[in-house]
XYZ file of C-alpha atoms in Angstrom:
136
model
C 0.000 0.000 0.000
C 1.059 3.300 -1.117
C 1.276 5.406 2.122
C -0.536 4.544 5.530
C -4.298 3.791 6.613
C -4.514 7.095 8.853
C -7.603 7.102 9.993
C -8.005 4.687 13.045
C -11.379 3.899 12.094
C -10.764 2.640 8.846
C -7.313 0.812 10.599
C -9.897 -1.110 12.897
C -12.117 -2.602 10.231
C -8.560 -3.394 7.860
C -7.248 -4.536 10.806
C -10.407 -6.567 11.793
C -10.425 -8.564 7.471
C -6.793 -8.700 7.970
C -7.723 -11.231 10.808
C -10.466 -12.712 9.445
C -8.729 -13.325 6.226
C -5.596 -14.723 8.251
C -7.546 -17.796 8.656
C -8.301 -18.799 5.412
C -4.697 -18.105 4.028
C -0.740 -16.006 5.051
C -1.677 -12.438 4.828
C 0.729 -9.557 5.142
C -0.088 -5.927 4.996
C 2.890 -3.312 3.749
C 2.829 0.256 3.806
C 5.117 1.806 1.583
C 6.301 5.583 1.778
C 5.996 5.984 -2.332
C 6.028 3.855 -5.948
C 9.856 3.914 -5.662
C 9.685 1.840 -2.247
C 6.873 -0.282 -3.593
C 9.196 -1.039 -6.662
C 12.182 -1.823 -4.254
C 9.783 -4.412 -2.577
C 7.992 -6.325 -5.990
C 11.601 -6.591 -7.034
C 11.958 -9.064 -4.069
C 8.759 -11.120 -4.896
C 9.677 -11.349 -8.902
C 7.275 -14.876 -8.747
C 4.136 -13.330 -7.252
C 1.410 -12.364 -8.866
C 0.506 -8.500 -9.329
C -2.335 -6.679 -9.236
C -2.959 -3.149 -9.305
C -5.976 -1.516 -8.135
C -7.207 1.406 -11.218
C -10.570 2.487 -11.665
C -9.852 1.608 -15.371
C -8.639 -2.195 -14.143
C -11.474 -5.268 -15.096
C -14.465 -5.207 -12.722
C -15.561 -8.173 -10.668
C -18.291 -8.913 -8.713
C -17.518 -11.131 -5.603
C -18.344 -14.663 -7.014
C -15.807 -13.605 -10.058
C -13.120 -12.239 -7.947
C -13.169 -15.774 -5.642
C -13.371 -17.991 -9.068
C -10.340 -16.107 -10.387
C -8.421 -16.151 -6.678
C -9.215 -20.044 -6.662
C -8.438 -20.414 -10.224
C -4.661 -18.589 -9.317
C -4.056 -21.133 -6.353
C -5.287 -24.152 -8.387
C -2.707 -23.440 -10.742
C -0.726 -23.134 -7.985
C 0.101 -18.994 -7.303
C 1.893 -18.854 -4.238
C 1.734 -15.091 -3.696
C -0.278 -12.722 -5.017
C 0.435 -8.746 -3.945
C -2.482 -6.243 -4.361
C -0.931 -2.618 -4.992
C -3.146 0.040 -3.300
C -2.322 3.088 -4.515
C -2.539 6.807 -2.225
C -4.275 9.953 -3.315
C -1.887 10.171 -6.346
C -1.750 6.924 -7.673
C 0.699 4.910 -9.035
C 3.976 6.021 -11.300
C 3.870 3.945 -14.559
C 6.509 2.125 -13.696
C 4.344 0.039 -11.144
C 1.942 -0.218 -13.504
C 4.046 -1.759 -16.144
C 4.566 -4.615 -13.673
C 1.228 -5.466 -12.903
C -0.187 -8.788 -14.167
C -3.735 -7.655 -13.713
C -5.632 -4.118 -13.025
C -8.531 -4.779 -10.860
C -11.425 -2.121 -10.263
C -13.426 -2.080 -6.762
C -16.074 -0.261 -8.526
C -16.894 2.786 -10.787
C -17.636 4.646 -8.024
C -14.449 6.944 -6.425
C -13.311 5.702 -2.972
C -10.320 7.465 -0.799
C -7.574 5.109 -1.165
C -7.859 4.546 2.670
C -11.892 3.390 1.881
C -10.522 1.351 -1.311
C -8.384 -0.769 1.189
C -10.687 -1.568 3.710
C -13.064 -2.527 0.244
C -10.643 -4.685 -0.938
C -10.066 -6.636 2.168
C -13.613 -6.762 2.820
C -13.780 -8.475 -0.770
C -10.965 -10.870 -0.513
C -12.581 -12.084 2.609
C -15.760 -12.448 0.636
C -14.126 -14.558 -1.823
C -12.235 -17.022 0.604
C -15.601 -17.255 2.200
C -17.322 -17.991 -0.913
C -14.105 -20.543 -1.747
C -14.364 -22.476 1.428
C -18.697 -22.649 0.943
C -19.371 -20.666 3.973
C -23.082 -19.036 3.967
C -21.562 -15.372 4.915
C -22.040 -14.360 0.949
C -25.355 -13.174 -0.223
């Protein structure tokens, strides 16, 4: 994630999928100062997967998103990293390395909003992956 979840509200509910998610699969949360830093760090994890969050990425609704997570770890994707971007984006270097551009939705969130969205979702989709009745 480009920059830091400031608000503490929005921290509690990441915080709260973070842990939820942790049970269904390793999760790891970084906060990055800029798209330099976040380079610096993908260059480490050349085998993981990539996927940058853009309002012009491919749009998903939940039951998508978990068929295409499940379809990555069938094939067996150890790693995938989702690149958050701040207020400003991401330089196009970042997104030259991205395998996939997602979109959370048409609508414009904060990027602090966007995250907690996203980990909301990815919780979703494990749910929906593991046949729990949470997804309706």
């Amino acid at each position: 994630m480009l920059g830091k979840t400031r608000r503490p509200e929005l921290r509690t509910v990441l915080d709260d999928y973070v842990k939820r998610i942790s049970r269904s699969c390793p999760i790891e949360i970084t906060e990055v100062r800029d798209g330099a830093a976040a380079g610096r760090k993908l260059d480490f994890n050349r085998a993981a997967t990539v996927v940058l969050l853009d309002a012009a990425g491919k749009n998903l609704d939940s039951n998508a998103l978990a068929k295409w997570l499940g379809e990555l770890r069938d094939r067996g994707s150890r790693e995938i990293i989702f690149l958050c971007g701040d207020a400003d984006g991401f330089p196009d270097s970042l997104r030259q390395r991205a395998h996939q551009k997602l979109s959370l939705s048409q609508m414009t969130f904060s990027h602090e909003l966007a995250r907690v969205v996203l980990a909301e979702q990815l919780y979703r989709a494990f749910a929906i992956l593991s046949g729990s009745p949470y997804p309706k």
